[in-house]
Tab-separated table of C-alpha atoms in Angstrom:
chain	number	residue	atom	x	y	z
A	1	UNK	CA	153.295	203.137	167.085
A	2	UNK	CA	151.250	200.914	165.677
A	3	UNK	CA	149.427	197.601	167.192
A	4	UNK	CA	150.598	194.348	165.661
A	5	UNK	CA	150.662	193.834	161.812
A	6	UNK	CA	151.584	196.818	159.902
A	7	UNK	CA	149.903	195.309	156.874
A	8	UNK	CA	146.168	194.542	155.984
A	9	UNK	CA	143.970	193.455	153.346
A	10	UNK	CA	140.388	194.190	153.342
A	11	UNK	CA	137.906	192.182	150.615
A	12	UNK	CA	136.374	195.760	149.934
A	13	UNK	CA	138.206	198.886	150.920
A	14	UNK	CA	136.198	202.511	150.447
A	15	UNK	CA	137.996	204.920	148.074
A	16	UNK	CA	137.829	207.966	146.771
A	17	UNK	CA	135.922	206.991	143.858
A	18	UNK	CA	134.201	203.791	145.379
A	19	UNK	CA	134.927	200.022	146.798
A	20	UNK	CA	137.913	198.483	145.743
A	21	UNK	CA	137.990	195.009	146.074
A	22	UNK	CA	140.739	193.010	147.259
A	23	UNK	CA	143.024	195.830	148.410
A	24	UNK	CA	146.081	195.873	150.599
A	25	UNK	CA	147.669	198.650	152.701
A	26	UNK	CA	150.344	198.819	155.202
A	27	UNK	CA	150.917	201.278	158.468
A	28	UNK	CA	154.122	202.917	159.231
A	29	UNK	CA	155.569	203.272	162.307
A	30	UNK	CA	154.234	207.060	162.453
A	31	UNK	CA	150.539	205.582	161.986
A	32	UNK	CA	150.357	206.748	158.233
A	33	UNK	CA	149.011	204.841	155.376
A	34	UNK	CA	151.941	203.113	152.731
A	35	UNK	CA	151.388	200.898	149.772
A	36	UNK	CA	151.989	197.409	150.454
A	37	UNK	CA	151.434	194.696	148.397
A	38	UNK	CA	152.145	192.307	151.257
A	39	UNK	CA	148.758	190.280	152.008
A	40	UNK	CA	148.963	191.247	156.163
A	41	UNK	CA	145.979	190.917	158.844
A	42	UNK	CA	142.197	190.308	157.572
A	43	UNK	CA	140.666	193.028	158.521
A	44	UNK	CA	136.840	191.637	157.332
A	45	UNK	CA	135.006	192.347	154.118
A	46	UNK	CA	133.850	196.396	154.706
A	47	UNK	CA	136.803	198.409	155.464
A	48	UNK	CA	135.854	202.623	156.015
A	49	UNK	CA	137.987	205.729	156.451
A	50	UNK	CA	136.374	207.081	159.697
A	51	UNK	CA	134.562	209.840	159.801
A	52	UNK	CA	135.351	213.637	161.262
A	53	UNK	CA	133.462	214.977	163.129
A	54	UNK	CA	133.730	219.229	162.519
A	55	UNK	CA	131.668	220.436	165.265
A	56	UNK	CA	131.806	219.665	168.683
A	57	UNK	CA	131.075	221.595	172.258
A	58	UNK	CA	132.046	218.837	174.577
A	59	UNK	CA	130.784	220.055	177.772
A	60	UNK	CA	127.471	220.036	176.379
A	61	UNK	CA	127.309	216.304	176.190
A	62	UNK	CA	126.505	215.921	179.664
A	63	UNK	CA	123.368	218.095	179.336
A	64	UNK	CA	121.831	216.085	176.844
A	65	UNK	CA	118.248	215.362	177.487
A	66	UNK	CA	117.758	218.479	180.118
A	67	UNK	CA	116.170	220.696	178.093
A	68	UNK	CA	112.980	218.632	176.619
A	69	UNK	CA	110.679	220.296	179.484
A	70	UNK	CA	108.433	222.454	177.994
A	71	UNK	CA	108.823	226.030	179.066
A	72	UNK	CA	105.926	228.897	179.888
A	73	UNK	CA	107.193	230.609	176.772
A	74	UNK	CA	107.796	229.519	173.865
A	75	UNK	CA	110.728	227.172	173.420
A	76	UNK	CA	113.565	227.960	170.941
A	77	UNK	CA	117.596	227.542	170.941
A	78	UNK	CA	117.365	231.111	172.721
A	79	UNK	CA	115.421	229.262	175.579
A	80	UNK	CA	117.715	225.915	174.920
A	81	UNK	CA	120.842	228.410	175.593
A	82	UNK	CA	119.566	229.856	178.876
A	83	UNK	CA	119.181	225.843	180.234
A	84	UNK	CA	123.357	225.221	178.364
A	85	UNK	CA	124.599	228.953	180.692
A	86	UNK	CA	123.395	227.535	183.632
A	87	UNK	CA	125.257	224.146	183.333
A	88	UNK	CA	128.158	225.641	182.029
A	89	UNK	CA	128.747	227.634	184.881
A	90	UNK	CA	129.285	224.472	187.042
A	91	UNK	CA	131.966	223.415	184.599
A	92	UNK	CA	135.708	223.917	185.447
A	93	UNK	CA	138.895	221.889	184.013
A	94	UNK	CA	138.804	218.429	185.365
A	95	UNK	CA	135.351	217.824	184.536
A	96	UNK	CA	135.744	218.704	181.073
A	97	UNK	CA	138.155	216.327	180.551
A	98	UNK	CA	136.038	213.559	181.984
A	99	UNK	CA	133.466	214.729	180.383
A	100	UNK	CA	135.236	215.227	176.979
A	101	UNK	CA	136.764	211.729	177.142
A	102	UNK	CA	133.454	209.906	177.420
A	103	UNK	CA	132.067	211.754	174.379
A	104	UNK	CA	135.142	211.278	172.474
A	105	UNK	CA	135.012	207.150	173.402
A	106	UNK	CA	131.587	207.508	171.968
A	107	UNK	CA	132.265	209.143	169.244
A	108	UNK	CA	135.830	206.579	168.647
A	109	UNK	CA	132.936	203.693	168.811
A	110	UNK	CA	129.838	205.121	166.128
A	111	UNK	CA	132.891	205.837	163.520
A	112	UNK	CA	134.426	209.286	164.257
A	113	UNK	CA	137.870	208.941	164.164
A	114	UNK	CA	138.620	213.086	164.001
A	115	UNK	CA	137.048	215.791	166.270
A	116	UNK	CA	137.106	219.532	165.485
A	117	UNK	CA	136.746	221.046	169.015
A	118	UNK	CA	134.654	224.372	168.541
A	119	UNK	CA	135.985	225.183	172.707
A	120	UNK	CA	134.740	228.576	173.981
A	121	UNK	CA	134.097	227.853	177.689
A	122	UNK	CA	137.622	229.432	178.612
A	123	UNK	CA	137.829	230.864	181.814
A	124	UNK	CA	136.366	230.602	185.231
A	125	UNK	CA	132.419	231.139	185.807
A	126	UNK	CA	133.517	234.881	186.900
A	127	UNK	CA	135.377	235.434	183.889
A	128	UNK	CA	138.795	235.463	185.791
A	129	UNK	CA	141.517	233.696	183.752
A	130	UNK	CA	142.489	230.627	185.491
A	131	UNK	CA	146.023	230.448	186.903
A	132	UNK	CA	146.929	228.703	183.498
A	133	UNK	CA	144.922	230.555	181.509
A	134	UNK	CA	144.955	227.701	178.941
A	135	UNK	CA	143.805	225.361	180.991
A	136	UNK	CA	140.398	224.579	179.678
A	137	UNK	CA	142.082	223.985	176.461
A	138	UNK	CA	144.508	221.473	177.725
A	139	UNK	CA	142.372	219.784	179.410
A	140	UNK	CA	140.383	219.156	175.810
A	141	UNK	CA	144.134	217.922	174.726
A	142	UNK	CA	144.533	215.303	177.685
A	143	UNK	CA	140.960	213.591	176.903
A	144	UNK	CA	141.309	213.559	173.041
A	145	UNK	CA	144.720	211.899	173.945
A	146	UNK	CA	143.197	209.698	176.989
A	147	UNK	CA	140.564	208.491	174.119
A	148	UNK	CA	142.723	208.251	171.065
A	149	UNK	CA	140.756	210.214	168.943
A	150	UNK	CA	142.516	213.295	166.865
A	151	UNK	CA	141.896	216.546	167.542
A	152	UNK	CA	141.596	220.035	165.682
A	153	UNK	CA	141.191	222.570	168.889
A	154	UNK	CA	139.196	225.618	167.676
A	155	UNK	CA	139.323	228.207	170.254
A	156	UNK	CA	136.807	230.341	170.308
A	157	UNK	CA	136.781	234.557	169.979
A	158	UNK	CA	133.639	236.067	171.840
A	159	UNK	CA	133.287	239.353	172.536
A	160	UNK	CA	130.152	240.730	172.597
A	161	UNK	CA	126.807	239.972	173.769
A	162	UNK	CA	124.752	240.954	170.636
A	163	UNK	CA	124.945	242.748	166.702
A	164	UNK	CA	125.030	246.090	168.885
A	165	UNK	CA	128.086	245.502	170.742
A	166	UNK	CA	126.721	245.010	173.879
A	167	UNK	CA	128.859	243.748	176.951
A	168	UNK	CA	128.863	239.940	177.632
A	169	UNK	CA	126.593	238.987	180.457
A	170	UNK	CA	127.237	237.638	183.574
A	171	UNK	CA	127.240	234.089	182.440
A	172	UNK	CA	128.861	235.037	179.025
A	173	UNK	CA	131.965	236.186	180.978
A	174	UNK	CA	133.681	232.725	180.616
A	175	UNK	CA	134.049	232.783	177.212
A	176	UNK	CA	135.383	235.894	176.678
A	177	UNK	CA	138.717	237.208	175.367
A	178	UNK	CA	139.874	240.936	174.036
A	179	UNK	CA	141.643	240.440	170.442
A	180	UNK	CA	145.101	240.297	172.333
A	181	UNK	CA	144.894	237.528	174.722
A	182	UNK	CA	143.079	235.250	172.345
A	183	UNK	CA	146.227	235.927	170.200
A	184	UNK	CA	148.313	234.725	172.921
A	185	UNK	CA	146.094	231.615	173.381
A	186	UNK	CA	146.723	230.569	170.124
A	187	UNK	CA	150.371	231.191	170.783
A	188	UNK	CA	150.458	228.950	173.567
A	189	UNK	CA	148.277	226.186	172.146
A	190	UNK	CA	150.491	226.231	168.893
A	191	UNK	CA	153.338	224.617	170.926
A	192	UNK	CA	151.132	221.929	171.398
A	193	UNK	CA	150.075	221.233	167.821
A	194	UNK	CA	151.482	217.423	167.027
A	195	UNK	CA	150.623	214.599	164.490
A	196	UNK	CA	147.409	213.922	166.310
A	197	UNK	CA	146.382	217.909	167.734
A	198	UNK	CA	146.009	221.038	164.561
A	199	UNK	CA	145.001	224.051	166.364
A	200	UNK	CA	142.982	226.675	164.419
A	201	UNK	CA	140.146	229.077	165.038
A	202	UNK	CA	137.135	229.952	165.444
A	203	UNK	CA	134.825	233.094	165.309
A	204	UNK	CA	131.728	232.445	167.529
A	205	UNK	CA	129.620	234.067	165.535
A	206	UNK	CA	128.668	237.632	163.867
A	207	UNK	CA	126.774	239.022	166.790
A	208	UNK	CA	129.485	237.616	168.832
A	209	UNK	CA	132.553	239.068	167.134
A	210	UNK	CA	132.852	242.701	166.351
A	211	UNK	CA	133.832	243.945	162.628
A	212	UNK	CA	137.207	245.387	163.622
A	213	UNK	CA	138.105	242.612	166.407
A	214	UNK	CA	137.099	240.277	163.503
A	215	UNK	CA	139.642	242.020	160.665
A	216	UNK	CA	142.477	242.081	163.709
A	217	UNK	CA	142.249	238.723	164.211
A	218	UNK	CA	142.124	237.366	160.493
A	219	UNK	CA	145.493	239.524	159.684
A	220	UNK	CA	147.269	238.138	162.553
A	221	UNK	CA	149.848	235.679	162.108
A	222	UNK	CA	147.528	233.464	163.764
A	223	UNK	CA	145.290	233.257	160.767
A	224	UNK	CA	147.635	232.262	158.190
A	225	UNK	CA	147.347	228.327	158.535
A	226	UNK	CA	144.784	225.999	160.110
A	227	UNK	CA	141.485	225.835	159.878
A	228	UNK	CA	138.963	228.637	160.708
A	229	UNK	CA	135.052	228.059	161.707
A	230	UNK	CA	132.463	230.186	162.209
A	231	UNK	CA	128.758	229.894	163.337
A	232	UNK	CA	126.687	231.298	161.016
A	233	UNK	CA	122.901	231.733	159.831
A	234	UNK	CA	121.700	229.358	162.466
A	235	UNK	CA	118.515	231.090	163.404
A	236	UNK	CA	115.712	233.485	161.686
A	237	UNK	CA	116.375	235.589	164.422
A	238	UNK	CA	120.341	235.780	163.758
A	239	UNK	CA	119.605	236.576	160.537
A	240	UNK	CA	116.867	239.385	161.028
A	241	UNK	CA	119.344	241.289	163.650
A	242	UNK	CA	122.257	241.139	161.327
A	243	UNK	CA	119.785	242.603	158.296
A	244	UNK	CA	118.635	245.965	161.065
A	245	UNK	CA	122.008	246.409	162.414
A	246	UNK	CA	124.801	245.703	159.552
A	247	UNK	CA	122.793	245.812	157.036
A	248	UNK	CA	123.005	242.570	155.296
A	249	UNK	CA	122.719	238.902	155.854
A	250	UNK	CA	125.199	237.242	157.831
A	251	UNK	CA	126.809	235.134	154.740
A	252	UNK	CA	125.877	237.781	152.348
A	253	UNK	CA	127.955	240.307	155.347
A	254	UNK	CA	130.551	237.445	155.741
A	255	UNK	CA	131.374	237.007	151.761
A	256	UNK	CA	132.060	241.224	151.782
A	257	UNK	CA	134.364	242.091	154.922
A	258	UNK	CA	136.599	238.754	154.927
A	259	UNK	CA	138.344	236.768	152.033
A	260	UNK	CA	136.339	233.297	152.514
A	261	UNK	CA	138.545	230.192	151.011
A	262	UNK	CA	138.571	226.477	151.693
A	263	UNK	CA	140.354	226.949	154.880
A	264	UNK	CA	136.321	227.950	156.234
A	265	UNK	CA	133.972	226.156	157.592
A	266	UNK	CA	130.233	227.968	158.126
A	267	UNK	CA	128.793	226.057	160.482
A	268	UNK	CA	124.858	225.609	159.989
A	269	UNK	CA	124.544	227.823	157.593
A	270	UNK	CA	120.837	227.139	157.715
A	271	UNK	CA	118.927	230.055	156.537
A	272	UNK	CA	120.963	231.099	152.669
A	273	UNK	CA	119.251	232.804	149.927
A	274	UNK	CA	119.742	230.891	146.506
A	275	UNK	CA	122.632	233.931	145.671
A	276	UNK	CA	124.382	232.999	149.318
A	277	UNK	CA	123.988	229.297	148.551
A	278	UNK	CA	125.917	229.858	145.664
A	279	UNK	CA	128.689	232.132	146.698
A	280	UNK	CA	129.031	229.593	149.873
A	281	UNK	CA	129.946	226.664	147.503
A	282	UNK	CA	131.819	228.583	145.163
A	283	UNK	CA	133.991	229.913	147.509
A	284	UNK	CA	135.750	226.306	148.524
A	285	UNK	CA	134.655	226.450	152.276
A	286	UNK	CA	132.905	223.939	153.865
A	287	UNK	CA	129.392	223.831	154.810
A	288	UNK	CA	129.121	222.174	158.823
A	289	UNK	CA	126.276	220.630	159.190
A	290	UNK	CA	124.565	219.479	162.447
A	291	UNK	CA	121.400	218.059	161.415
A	292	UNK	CA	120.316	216.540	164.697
A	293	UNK	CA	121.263	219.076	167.177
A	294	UNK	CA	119.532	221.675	164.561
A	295	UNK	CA	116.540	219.328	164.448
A	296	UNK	CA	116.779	219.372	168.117
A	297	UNK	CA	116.816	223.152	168.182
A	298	UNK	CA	114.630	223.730	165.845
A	299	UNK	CA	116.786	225.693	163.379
A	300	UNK	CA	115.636	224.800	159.926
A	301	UNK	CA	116.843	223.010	156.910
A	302	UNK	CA	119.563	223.488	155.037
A	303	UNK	CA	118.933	223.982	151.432
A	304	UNK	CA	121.082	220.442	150.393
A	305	UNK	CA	119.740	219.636	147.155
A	306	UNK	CA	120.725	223.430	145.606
A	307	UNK	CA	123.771	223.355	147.533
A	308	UNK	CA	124.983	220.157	146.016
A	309	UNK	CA	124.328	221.144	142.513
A	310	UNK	CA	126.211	224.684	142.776
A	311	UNK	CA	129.166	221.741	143.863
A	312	UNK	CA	129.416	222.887	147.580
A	313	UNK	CA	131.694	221.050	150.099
A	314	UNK	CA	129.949	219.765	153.614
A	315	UNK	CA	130.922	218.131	156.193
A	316	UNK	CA	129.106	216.942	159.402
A	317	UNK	CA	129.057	217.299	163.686
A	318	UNK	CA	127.134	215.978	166.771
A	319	UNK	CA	127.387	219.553	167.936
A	320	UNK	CA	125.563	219.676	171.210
A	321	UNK	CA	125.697	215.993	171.232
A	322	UNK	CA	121.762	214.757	171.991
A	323	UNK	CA	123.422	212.243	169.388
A	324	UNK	CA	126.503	210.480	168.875
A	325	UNK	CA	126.432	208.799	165.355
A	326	UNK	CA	126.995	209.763	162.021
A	327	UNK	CA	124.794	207.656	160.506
A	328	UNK	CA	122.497	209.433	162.284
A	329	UNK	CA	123.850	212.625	161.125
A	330	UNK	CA	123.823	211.775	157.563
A	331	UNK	CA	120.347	210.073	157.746
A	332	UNK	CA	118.375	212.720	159.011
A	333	UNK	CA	120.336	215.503	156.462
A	334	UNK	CA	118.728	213.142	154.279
A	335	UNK	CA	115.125	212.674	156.008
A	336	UNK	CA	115.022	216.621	156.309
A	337	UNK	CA	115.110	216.841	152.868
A	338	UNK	CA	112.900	214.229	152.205
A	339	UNK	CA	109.910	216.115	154.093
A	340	UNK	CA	110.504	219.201	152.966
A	341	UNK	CA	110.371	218.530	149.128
A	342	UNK	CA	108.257	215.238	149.458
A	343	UNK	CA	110.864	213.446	147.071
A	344	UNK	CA	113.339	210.456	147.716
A	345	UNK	CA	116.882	210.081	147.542
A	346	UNK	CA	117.544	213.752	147.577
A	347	UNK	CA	121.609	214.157	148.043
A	348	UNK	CA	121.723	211.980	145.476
A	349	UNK	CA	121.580	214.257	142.225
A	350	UNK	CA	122.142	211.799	139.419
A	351	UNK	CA	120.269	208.503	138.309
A	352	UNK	CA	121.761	205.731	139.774
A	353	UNK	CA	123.634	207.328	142.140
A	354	UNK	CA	123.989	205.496	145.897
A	355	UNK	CA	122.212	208.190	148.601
A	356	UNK	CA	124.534	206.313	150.872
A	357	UNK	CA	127.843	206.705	149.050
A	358	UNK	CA	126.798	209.940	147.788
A	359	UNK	CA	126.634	211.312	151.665
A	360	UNK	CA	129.214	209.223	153.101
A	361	UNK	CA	132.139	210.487	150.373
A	362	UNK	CA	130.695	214.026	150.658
A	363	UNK	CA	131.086	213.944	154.525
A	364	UNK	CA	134.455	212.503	154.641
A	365	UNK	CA	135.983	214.877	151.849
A	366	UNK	CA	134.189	218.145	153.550
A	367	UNK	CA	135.825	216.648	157.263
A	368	UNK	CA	138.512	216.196	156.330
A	369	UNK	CA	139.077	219.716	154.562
A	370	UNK	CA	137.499	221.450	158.071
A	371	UNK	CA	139.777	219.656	160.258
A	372	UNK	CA	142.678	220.755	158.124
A	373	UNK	CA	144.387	217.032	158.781
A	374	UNK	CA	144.940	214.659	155.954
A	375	UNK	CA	142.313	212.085	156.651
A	376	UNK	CA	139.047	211.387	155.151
A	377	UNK	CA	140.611	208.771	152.625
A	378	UNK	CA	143.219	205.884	153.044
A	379	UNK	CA	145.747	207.201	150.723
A	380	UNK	CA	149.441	207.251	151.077
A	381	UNK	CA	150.662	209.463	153.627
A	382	UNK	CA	147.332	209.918	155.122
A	383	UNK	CA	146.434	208.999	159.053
A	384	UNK	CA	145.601	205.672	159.284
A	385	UNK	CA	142.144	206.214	161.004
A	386	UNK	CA	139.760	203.348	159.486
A	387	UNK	CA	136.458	201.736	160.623
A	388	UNK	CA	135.555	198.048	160.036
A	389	UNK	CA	131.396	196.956	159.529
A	390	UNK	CA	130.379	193.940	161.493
A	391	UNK	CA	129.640	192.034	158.436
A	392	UNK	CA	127.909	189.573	160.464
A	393	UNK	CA	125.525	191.550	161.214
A	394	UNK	CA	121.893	190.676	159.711
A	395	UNK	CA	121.639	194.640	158.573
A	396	UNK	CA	124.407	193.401	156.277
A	397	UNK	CA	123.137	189.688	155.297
A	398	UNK	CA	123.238	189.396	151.479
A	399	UNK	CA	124.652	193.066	150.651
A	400	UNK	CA	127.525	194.195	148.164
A	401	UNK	CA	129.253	197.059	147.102
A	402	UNK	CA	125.939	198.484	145.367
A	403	UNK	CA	123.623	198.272	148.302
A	404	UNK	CA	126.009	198.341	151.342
A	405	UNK	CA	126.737	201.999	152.308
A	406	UNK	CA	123.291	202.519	151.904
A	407	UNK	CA	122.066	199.690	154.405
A	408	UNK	CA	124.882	200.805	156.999
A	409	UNK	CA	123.094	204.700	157.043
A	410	UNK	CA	119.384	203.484	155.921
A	411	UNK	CA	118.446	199.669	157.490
A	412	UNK	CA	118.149	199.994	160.712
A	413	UNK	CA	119.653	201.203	164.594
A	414	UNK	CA	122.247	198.229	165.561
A	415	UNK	CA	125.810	199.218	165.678
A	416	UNK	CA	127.649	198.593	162.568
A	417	UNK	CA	130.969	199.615	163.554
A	418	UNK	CA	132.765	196.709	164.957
A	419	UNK	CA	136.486	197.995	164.942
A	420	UNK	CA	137.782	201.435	165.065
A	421	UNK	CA	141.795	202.644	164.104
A	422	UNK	CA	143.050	206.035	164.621
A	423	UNK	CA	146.570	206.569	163.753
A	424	UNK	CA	147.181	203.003	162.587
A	425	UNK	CA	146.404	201.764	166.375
A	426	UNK	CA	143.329	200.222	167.327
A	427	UNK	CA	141.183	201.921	169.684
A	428	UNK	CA	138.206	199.635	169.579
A	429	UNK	CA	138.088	196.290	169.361
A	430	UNK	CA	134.928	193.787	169.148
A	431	UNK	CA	132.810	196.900	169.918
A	432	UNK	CA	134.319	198.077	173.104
A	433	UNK	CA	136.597	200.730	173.815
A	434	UNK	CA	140.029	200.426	174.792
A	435	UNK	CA	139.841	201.972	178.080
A	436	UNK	CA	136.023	202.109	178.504
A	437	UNK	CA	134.822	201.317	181.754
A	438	UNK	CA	137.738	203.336	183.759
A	439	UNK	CA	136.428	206.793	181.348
A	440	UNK	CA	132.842	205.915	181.909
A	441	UNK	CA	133.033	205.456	185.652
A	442	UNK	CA	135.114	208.491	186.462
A	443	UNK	CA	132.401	210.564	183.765
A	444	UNK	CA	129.639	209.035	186.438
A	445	UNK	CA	131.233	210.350	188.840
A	446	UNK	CA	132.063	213.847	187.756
A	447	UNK	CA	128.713	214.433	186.116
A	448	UNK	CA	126.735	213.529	189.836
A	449	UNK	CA	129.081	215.744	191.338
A	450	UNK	CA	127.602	218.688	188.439
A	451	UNK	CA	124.075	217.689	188.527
């Protein structure tokens, strides 16, 4: 239900095509947008549709920053992941849910208003099923809930330990299922699937999933609605095993054993050739995009600017979480590009076009298309999930529709996001969470406990 006035005006509201000035909306009693011309509530002068977020491991937030030690070899996300097994394995149901409700607060207050849950840590650190062998997943349910963000649950098939089929390891044992129980896990979950909770899937990877578990699972039932993510291309050394032991490139090897649509999202998707860059955004599916975690990684860059101008759909994700923010997100897509051609105002392909609004639209449209809800713009009929700029703020002194986007992502580090809506109920108010300090002090509890 929503808080207070079910009607608001905003002096600029974000669109689909731009700002429109002056606009009025109203919020139904199921927390969807209507059309209104009533004048309502003042909600300020910059009124957003938040943001999704389409890739998120939300265990992972509380190892942020443990991992910046050098090592005596040579560091790389295959040393980062030895550092993430360890941690997991410490990891059972109640502290993911603290955990997951801190990041999703965080998330709630730098914009994200929509989380696509990419969950793979299933079972317990011996691989047994727990009692309730969804419980991992549930307890991903109860935090988005606690923190009032929405939630696409992705859970995640992994089978194998390698391209060769190799067993999982001892500390891969968690995460995996055979093709038949992970069907009945997305049984189960289904039940739960409400206004507010989609539940898809997700293929961990290639190397992770093999060929025939991979065709089982896409003609299942299962398969024929939601959302469906993969991890793909991430590293050169991803890529190099795929080429020796299938024979092809993992998009190129994607594109010929499964029908890819817009119900996919390829997350990374760092290392294309210009003929897999071009079959990814002709295809409808989404680019994911994780430009800080794969900065922090040390992935790559994504080739953006031929990307864009093939007309390919992306979206963006805090990932492994060493940052919270999509302008953050969005500005270092940006940067990347910026030092690896030496040019300016790179995702922005035609003269005159806003690098700002150019990113922001692009993010919310590709989002919103991962996380299979009917968000990203507010529309009729869509969620009512909306973020309001602190227009007080000196980032903001003297700016209008031209320049504004672009300040919010480009002028500096102080929060911008003074108010945050999720299904037409506010969540954050004045900068500050809802329910804040009791989910930050039961996360400092939980994560002393781990550590």
């Amino acid at each position: 239900m929503p808080d207070h006035a079910t009607a608001y005006r905003a002096d600029h509201l974000w669109r689909i095509d731009g700002w429109q000035a002056q606009a009025t909306f109203g919020v139904d009693a199921r927390g969807r947008v209507t059309t209104t011309d009533a004048a309502g509530e003042s909600l300020g002068a910059w009124v957003l549709p938040g943001m999704p977020n389409l890739h998120s491991h939300a265990f992972q937030r509380a190892m942020a920053g443990l991992a910046e030690r050098k090592g005596p070899a040579e560091d790389s996300f295959w040393s980062w992941r030895e550092t993430m097994y360890t941690f997991a394995a410490a990891i059972g149901p109640e502290a993911v849910q603290a955990i997951a409700a801190q990041l999703y607060v965080e998330m709630l207050k730098a914009g994200y208003t929509q989380v696509c849950e990419f969950h793979y840590l299933h079972h317990q650190p011996d691989g047994t099923p727990y009692a309730q062998p969804e419980a991992m997943s549930l307890a991903l349910i109860e935090a988005a809930r606690e923190a009032g963000i929405a939630l696409t649950l992705l859970p995640v098939l992994y089978m194998s330990g390698g391209f060769d089929g190799r067993a999982l390891g001892a500390r891969q044992r968690r995460f995996g299922h055979t093709v038949e129980s992970y069907l009945r896990l997305l049984e189960t979950l289904h039940k739960h699937e409400s206004d507010d909770l989609q539940v898809g899937m997700a293929l961990h990877s290639l190397r992770a999933v093999p060929e025939a578990a991979m065709r089982q699972v896409l003609a299942s039932d299962a398969a024929k609605s939601g959302p469906i993510h993969i991890h793909i291309a991430e590293q050169i050394g991803e890529v190099q095993d795929c080429l020796a032991l299938r024979g092809a490139r993992p998009v190129e090897w994607l594109f010929e054993h499964a029908a890819v649509d817009p119900r996919w999202c390829l997350v990374h998707a760092t290392h294309l050739t210009g003929a897999e860059t071009t079959q990814l955004a002709r295809s409808g599916a989404v680019a994911g995009l994780c430009p800080t975690t794969e900065a922090n990684l040390g992935d790559g860059i994504f080739p953006l600017a031929a990307y864009r101008d093939a007309g390919g759909a992306l979206g963006i994700g805090s990932d492994s979480h060493i940052s919270i923010s999509p302008v953050e997100e969005l500005r270092w897509l940006e940067y990347g590009q910026r030092l690896a051609t030496r040019h300016r105002n790179v995702a922005a392909r035609q003269p005159g076009d806003s690098v700002g609004e150019s990113l922001w639209g692009a993010a919310l449209r590709g989002g919103a298309q991962a996380s299979g809800f009917a968000v990203g713009e507010l529309r009729e009929g869509a969620r009512a999930d909306l973020i309001v700029l602190d227009e007080t703020s000196p980032l903001l002194a003297t700016r209008d529709a031209r320049s504004v986007l672009d300040s919010f992502l480009f002028a500096g580090n102080t929060p911008l996001v003074r108010h945050v809506m999720t299904s037409g109920r506010w969540q954050v108010r004045d900068f500050r969470h809802r329910d804040e300090e009791r989910i930050a002090e039961r996360y400092h509890r939980t994560v002393a406990r781990l550590l």
